[in-house]
Coordinates of C-alpha atoms in Angstrom, one line a residue:
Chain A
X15 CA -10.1 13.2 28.5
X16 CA -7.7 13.1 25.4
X17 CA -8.5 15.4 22.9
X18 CA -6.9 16.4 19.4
X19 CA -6.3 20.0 18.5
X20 CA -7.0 20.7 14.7
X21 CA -4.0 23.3 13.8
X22 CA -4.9 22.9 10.2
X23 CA -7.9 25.5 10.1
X24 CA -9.8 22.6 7.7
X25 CA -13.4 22.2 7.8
X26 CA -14.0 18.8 9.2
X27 CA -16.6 16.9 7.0
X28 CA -18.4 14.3 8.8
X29 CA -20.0 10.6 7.4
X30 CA -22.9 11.2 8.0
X31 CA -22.3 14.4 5.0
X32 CA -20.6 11.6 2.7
X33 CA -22.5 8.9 1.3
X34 CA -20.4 6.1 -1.1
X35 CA -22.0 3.2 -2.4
X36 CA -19.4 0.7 -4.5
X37 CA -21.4 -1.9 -6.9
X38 CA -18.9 -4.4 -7.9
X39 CA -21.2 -6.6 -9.9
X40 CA -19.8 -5.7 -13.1
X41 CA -15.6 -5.0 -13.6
X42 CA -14.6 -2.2 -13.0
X43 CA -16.3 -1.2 -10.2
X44 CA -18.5 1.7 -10.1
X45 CA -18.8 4.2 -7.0
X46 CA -21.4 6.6 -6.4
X47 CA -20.6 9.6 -3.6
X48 CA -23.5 11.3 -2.3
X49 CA -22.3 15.0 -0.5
X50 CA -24.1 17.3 1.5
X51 CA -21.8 20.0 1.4
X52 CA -24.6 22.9 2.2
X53 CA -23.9 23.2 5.5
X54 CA -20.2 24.4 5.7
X55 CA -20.2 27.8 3.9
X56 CA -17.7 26.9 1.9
X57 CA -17.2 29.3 -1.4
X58 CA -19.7 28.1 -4.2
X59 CA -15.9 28.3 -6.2
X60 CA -14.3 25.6 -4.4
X61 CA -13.3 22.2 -6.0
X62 CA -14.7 18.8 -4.7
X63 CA -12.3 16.0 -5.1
X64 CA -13.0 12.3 -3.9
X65 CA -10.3 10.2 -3.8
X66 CA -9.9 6.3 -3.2
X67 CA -7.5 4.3 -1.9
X68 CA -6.2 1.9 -0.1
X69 CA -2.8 1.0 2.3
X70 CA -2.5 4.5 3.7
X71 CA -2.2 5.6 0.2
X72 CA 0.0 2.7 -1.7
X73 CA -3.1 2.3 -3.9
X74 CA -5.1 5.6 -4.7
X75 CA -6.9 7.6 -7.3
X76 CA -8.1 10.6 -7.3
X77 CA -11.1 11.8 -9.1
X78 CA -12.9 16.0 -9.9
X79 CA -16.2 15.7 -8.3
X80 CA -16.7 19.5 -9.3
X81 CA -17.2 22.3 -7.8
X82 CA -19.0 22.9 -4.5
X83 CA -22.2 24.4 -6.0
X84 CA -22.1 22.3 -8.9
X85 CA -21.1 18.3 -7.8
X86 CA -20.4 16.1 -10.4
X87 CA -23.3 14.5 -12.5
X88 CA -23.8 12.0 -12.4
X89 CA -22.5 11.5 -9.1
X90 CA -20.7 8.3 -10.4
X91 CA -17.2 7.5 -11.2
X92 CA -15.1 4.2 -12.3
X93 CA -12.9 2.2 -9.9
X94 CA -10.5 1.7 -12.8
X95 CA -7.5 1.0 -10.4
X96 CA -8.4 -1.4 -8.4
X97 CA -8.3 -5.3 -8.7
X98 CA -10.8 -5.4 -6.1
X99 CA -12.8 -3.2 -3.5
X100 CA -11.7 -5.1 -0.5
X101 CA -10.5 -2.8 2.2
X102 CA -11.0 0.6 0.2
X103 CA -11.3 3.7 1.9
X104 CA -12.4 6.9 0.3
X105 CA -12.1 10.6 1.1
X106 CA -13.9 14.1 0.5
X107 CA -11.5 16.8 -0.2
X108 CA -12.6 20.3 -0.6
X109 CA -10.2 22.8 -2.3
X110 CA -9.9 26.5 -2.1
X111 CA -9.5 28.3 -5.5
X112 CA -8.8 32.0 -4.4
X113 CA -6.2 30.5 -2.3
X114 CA -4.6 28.3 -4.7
X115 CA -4.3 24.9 -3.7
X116 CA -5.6 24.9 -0.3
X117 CA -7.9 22.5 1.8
X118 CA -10.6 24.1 3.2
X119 CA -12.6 20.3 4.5
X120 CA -12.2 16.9 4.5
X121 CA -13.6 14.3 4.9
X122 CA -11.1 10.9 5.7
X123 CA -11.8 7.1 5.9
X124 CA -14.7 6.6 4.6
X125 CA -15.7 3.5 4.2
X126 CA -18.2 2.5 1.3
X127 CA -21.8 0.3 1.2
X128 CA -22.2 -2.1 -1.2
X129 CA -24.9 -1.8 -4.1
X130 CA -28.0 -3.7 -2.9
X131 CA -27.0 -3.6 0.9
X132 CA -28.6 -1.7 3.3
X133 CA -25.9 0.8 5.2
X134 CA -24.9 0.0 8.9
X135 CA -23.0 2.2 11.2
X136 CA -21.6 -0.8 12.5
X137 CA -18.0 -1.3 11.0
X138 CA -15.5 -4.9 11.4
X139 CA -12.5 -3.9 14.1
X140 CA -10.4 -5.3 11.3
X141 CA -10.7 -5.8 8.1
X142 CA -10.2 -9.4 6.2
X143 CA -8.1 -9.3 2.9
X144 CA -6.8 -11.7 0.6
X145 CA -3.0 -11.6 0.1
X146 CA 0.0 -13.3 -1.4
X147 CA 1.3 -14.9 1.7
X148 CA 3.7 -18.0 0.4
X149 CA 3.1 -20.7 2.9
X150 CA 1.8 -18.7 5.9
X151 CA -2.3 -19.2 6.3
X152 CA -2.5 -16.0 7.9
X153 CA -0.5 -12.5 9.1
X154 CA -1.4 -9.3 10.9
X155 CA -0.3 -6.5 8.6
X156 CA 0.8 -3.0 10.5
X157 CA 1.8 -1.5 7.6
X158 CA -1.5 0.4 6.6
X159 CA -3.3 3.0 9.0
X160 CA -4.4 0.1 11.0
X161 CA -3.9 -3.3 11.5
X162 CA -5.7 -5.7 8.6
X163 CA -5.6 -9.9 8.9
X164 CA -4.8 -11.1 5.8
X165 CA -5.4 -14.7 4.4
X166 CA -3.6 -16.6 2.2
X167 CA -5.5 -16.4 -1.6
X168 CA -4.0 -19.7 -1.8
X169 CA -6.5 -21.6 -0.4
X170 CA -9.3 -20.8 -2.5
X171 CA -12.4 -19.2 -1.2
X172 CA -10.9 -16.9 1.7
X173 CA -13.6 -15.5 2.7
X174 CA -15.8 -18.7 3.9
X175 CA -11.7 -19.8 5.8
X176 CA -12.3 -16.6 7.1
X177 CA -15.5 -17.3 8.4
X178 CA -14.6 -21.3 8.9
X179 CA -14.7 -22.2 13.0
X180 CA -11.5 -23.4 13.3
X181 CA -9.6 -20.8 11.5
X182 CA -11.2 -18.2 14.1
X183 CA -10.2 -20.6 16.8
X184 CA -7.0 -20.0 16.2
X185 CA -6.7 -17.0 14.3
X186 CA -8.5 -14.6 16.9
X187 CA -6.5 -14.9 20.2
X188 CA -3.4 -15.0 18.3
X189 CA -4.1 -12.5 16.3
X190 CA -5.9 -9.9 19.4
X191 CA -2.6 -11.3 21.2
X192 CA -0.5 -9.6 18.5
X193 CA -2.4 -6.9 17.8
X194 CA -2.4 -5.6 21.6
X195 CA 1.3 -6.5 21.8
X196 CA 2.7 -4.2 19.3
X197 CA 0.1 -1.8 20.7
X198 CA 1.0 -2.0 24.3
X199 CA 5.1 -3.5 24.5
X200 CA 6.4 -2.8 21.0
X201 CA 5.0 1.1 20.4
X202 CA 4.8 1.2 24.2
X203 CA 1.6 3.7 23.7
X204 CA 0.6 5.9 25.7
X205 CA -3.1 6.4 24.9
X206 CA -2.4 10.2 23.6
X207 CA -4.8 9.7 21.0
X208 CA -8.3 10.5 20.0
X209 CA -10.9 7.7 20.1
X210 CA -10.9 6.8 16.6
X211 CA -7.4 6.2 16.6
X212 CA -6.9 2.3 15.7
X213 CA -5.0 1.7 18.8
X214 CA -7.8 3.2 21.1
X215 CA -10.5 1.1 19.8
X216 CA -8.1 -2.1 19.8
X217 CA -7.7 -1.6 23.8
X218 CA -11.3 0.0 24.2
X219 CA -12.3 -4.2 22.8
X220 CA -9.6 -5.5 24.9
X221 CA -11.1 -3.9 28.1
X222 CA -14.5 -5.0 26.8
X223 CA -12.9 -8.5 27.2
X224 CA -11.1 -8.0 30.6
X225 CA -12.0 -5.5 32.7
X226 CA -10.1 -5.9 35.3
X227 CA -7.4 -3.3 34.6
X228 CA -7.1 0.0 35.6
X229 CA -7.0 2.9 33.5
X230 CA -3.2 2.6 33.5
X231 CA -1.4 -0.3 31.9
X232 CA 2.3 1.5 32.8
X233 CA 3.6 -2.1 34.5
X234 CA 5.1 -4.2 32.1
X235 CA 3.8 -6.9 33.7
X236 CA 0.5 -5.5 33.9
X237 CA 0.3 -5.1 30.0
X238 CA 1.6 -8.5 29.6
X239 CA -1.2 -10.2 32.2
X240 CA -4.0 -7.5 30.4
X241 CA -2.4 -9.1 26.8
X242 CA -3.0 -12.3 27.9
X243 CA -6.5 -12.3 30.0
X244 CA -7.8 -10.3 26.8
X245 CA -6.6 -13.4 24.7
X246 CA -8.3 -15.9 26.6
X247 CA -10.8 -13.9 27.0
X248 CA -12.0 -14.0 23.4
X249 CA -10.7 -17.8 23.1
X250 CA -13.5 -18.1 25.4
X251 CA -16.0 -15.4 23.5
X252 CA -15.6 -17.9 20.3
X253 CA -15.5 -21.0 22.2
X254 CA -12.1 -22.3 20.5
X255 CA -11.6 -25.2 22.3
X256 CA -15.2 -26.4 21.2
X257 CA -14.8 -25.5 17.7
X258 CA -11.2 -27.0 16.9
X259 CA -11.8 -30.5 18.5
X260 CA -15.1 -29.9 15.7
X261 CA -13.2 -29.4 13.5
X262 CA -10.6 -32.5 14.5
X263 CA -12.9 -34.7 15.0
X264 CA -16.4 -33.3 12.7
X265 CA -18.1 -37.3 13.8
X266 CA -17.3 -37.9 17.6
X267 CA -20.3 -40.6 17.0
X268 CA -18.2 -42.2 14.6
X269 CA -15.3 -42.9 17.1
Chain B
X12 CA 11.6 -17.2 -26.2
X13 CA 7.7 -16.6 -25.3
X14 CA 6.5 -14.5 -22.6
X15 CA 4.9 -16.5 -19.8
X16 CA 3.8 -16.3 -16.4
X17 CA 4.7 -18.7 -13.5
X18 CA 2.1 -20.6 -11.9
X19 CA 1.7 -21.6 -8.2
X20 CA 4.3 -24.3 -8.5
X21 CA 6.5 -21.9 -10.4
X22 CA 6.5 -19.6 -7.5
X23 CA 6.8 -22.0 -5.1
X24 CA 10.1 -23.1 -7.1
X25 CA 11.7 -20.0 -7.7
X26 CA 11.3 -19.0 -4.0
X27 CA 13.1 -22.3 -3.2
X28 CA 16.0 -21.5 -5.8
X29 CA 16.4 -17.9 -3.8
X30 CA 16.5 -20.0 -0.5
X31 CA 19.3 -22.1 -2.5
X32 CA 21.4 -19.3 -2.7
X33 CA 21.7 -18.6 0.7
X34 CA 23.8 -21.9 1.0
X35 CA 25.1 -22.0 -2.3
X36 CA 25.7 -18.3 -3.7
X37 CA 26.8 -19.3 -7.2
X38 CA 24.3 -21.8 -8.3
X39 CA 22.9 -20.3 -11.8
X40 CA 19.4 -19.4 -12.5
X41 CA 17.6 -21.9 -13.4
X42 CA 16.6 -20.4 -16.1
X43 CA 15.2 -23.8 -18.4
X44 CA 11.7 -23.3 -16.0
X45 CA 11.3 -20.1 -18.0
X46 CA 9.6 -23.0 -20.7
X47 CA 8.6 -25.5 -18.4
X48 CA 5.0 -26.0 -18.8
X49 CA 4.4 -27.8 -15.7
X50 CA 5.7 -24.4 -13.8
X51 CA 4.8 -21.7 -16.0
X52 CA 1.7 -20.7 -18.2
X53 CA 1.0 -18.9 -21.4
X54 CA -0.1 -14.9 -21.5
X55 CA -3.1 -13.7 -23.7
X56 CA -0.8 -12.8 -26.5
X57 CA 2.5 -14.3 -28.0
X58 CA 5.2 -11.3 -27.3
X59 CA 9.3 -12.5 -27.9
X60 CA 11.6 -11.6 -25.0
X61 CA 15.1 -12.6 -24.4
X62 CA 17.1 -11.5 -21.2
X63 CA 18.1 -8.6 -22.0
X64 CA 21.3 -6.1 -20.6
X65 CA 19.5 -3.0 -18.2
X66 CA 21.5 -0.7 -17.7
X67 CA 19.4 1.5 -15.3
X68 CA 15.4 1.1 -13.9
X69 CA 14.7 3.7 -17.0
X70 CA 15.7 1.0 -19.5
X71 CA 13.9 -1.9 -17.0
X72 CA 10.8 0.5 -17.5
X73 CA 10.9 1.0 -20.7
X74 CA 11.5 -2.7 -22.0
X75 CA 9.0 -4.1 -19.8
X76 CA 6.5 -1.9 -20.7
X77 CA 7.0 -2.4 -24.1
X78 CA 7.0 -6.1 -23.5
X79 CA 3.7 -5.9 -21.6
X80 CA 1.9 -3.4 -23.6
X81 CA 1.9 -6.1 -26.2
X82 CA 0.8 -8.9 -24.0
X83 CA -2.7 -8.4 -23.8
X84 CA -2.7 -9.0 -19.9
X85 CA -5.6 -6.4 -18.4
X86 CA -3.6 -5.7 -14.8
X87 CA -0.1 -6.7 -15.1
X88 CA 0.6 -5.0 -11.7
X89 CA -1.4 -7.5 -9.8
X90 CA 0.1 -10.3 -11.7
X91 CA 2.4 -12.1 -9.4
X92 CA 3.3 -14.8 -11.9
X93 CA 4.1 -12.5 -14.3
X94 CA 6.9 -10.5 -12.5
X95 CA 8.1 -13.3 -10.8
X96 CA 9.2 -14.6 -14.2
X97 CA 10.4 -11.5 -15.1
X98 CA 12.6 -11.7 -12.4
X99 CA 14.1 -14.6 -13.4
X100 CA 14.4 -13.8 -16.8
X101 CA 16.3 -10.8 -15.7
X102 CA 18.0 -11.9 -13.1
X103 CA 21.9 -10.8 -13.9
X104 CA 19.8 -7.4 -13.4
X105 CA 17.8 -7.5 -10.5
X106 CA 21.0 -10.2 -8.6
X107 CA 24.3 -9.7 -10.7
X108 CA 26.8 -12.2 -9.7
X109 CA 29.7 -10.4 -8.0
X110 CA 33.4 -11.0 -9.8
X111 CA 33.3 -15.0 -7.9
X112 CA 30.0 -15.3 -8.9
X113 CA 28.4 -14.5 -5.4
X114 CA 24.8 -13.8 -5.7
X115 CA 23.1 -11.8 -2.8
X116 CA 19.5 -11.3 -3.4
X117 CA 18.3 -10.1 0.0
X118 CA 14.3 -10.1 0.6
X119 CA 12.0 -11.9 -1.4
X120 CA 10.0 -9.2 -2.6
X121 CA 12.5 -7.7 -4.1
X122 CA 12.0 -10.5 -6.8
X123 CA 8.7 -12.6 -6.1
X124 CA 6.2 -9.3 -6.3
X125 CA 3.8 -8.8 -3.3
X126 CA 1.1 -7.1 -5.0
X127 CA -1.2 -7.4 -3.1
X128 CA 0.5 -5.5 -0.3
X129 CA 0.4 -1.9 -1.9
X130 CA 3.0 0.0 0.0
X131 CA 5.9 -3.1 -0.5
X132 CA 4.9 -4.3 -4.1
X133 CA 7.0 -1.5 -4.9
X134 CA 9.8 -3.1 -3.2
X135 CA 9.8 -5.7 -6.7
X136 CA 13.3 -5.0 -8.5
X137 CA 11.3 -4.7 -11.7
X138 CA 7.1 -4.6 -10.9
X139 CA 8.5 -0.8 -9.7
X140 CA 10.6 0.8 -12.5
X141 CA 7.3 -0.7 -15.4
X142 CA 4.9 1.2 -12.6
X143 CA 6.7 4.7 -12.6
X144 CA 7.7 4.3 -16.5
X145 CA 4.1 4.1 -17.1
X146 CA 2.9 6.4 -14.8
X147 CA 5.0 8.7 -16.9
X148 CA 5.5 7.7 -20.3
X149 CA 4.4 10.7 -21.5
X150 CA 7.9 12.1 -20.3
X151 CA 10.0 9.8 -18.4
X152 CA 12.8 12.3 -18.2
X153 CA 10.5 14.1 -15.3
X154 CA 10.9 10.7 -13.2
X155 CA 14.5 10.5 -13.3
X156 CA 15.0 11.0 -9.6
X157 CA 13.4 7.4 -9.7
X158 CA 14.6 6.2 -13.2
X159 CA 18.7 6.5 -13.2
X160 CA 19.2 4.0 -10.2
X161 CA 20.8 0.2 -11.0
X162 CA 18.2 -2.1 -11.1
X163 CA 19.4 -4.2 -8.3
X164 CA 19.9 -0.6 -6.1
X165 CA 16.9 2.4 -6.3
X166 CA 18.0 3.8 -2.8
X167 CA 16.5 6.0 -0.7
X168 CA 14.7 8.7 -3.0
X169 CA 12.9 5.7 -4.8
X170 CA 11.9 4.4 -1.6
X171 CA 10.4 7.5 -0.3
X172 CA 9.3 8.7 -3.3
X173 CA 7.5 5.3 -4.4
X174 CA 5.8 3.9 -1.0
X175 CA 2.9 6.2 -1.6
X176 CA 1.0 5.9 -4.9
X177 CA 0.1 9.3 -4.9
X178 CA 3.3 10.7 -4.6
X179 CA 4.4 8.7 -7.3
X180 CA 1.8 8.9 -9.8
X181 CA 1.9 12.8 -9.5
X182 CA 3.4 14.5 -11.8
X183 CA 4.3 17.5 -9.9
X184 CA 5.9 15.5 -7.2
X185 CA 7.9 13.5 -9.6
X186 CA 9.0 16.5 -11.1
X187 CA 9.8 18.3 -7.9
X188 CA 11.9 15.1 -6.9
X189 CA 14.1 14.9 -9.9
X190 CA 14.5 19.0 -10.2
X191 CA 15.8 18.5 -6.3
X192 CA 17.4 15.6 -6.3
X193 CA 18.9 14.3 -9.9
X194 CA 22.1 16.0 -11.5
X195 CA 21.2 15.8 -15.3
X196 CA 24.7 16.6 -16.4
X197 CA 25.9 13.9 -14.3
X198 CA 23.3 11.3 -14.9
X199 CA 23.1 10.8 -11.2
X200 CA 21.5 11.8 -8.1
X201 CA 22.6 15.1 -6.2
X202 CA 25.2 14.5 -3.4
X203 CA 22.9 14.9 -0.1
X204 CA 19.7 12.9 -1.7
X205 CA 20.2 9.7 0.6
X206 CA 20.8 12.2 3.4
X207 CA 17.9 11.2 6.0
X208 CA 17.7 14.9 7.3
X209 CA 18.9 18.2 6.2
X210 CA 16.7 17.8 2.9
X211 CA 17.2 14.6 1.8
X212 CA 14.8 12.6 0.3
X213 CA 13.2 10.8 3.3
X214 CA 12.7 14.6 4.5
X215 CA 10.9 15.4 1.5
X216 CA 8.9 12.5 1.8
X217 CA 8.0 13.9 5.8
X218 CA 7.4 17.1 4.6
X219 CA 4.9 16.2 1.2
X220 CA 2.9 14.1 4.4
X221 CA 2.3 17.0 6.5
X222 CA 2.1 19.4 3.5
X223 CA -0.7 16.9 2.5
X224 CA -2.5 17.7 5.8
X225 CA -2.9 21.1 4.1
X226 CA -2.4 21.4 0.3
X227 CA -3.8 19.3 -2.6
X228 CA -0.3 18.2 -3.9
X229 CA -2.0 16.9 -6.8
X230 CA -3.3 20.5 -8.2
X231 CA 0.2 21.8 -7.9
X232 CA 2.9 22.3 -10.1
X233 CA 6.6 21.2 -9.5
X234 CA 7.8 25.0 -9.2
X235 CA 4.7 25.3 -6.7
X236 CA 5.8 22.8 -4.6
X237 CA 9.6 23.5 -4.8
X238 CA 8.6 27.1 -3.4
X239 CA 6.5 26.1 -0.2
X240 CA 9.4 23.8 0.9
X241 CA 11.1 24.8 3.7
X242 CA 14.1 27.7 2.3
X243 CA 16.7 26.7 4.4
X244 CA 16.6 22.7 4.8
X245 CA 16.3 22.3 1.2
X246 CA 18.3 25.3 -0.1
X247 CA 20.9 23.2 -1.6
X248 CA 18.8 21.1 -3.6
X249 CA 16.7 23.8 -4.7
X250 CA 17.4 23.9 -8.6
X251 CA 18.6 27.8 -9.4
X252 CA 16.6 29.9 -11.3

């Protein structure tokens, strides 16, 4: 069993202690953060901070949410930095005051509900982002804290091409393809991580898919064959074939 | 000339004039679709710019700041078009020809800003010196560690220093960089800044991430976090007291 020694002595604040609900119907967005902070014994002293952000940090604000025994009120704060609240994270930082400086808990990667939707435990493997992408319809980007497919902005609505049939057709075993690529040949990983570690989950799903590996994957050729059983696998799981001749040909009655 | 904005085919154009210069290194900018309607679109407010001389990424900050301030656009950092035409606009700055007129300009983002990707729009020759100039209007001379560089060259201690927005929006971190790493008599950076160990930047950069892990950088002063670096790595950047 892989397990994760915390050497940092900080109080680990769990979701289910942070609640952070983003309602983008007017600009800027607002966020509300909910903490239950009673159970940690932290000093009544200590400073609350919650900060957002967004690409491992490229993007972030940080805002006083108080002290620990007197939270901000109203619990609500302006998202004044950010275009838009696709792909933002949040986290819960409590700060020592008679030891200047210090972080006493934490609470990292939240991610937020939307006003008016109920919350679900259930979060997307990867997250779907509009981008800049000149004349490419689609990337993988590694360069936050885990992978995120980004469409082109281009081409107008990019959430419903997200969604469309024959973009996932395409997009999905490539893009599982790459993903478990730079996971397995380029990184060369070993699996030395806990299970919320991006990697983990990405081979946890691509085990769901083919399961006919061993716990290992040390053979090259083993990784490669896992790679590309896993990719046909979910070519299968959206039925790709089906849904690009629908989109090539959307009136076989008319041919 | 007015202040504009390229538009999709804009972009698309000016990404085919870099391509250009791979094959042909000294065709000029072309710098009549700065006007052309068909490429380029108005801003809120009128604002008169002219391609000016920038000596360094202080002056780039400071000029396009002023420029923008009086623009009226609401998020000029998430406005592609905008720096795009900057770029051209400026473009002896951010791709000087060389003494045959050889222009190199490397990656595209260094002139066609990717904002939307928030650890590389930083990467844009002139979206990055406007973002730290703000960030620190108050007192640029604190962000000189990330101000004195050439427009077409910030180096190391800019990239380190800038990849993570809240390194370089704090203040004490800014502060810290530019006490350890910029020589104010010479007007330059400290001999060892580029150094990728030993205290150079990219060190300092590792050592605010795992420093992060336990401190809240953003409640500390400069002098604070000078003093928790490590004494012997750094001890020749350390500014004396």
């Amino acid at each position: 069993m892989i397990r994760r020694i915390n050497h940092t002595g900080r109080r680990r604040i769990l979701r289910e202690h942070v609640s952070i609900i983003v309602d983008d119907r007017r600009k800027p967005a607002t966020f509300t953060a909910q903490l239950t902070l009673d159970g940690f014994k932290f000093h009544s002293d200590a400073r609350v901070v919650v900060e957002a952000y967004r690409g491992g940090g490229g993007l972030w604000t940080g805002y006083d949410w108080g002290r620990v025994s007197a939270l901000r009120k109203p619990p609500t704060a302006k998202l004044d930095g950010f275009d838009t609240v696709e792909g933002l994270l949040f986290r819960v930082r409590v700060i020592a005051v008679h030891e200047p400086h210090k972080i006493l808990g934490e609470a990292d990667k939240i991610p937020f509900v939307l006003a008016g939707e109920a919350p679900t435990k259930k979060q997307p493997l990867i997250k779907t982002v509009p981008a800049e992408l000149g004349d490419l319809v689609w990337d993988v980007d590694f360069d936050d804290d885990e992978p995120v497919l980004r469409v082109n902005k281009a081409l107008g609505n990019w959430k419903v091409v997200a969604q469309d049939r024959a973009f996932r057709a395409l997009v999905y075993p490539a893009m599982l393809r790459e993903i478990l690529v730079r996971i397995l040949i380029v990184e060369k990983w070993s699996g030395d991580a806990d299970a919320g570690d991006w990697r983990a989950k990405w081979i946890k799903f691509g085990r769901k898919l083919a399961p006919g590996y061993g716990d290992a994957l040390d053979d090259e050729k083993e990784k490669w064959e896992f790679v590309d059983a896993a990719a046909h696998a979910i070519a299968r799981e959206v039925r790709a074939t089906e849904g690009f001749l629908t989109h090539l040909n959307p009136n076989p009655d008319n041919t | 000339m007015q202040l504009r904005r390229f538009n999709s085919a804009g972009m698309a154009a000016f990404r085919g004039y870099l391509d250009q210069l791979a094959t042909s290194p000294t065709i000029a900018p072309p710098v009549s679709w700065l006007e052309e309607p068909a490429m380029t679109e108005a801003v809120p407010k009128p604002v008169e710019v002219a391609p000016v001389q920038l000596a360094n990424r202080e002056e780039a900050g400071r000029q396009l700041l002023a420029w923008v301030d009086q623009s009226g656009i609401e998020r000029p950092e998430s406005d592609a078009g905008l720096w795009t035409w900057f770029s051209l606009l400026l473009f002896d700055a951010v791709c000087p020809p060389d003494g045959n007129g050889v222009r190199k300009p490397y990656r595209y983002n260094r002139h066609i800003a990717e904002v939307d990707n928030w650890q590389k729009r930083h990467r844009h020759l002139l979206l990055s010196p406007f973002l730290v100039y703000r960030a620190h209007r108050d007192n640029p001379e604190r962000a000189l560690s990330v101000l004195w560089q050439k427009v077409h060259k910030p180096g190391d201690v800019v990239t380190q220093i800038t990849e993570r927005q809240e390194y370089w929006s704090n203040r004490s971190v800014v502060e810290a960089a530019t006490l350890l790493y910029y020589r104010a008599d010479k007007g330059r950076d400290t001999v060892g800044s580029q150094d990728k160990h030993k205290g150079g930047a990219r060190r300092f950069a590792d050592v605010l991430n795992q420093f992060d892990l336990n401190w809240y950088l953003y409640g500390m002063s400069a002098a604070e976090l000078i003093a928790i670096l490590p004494e012997k790595e750094f001890a020749r950047f350390r500014p004396s007291t």
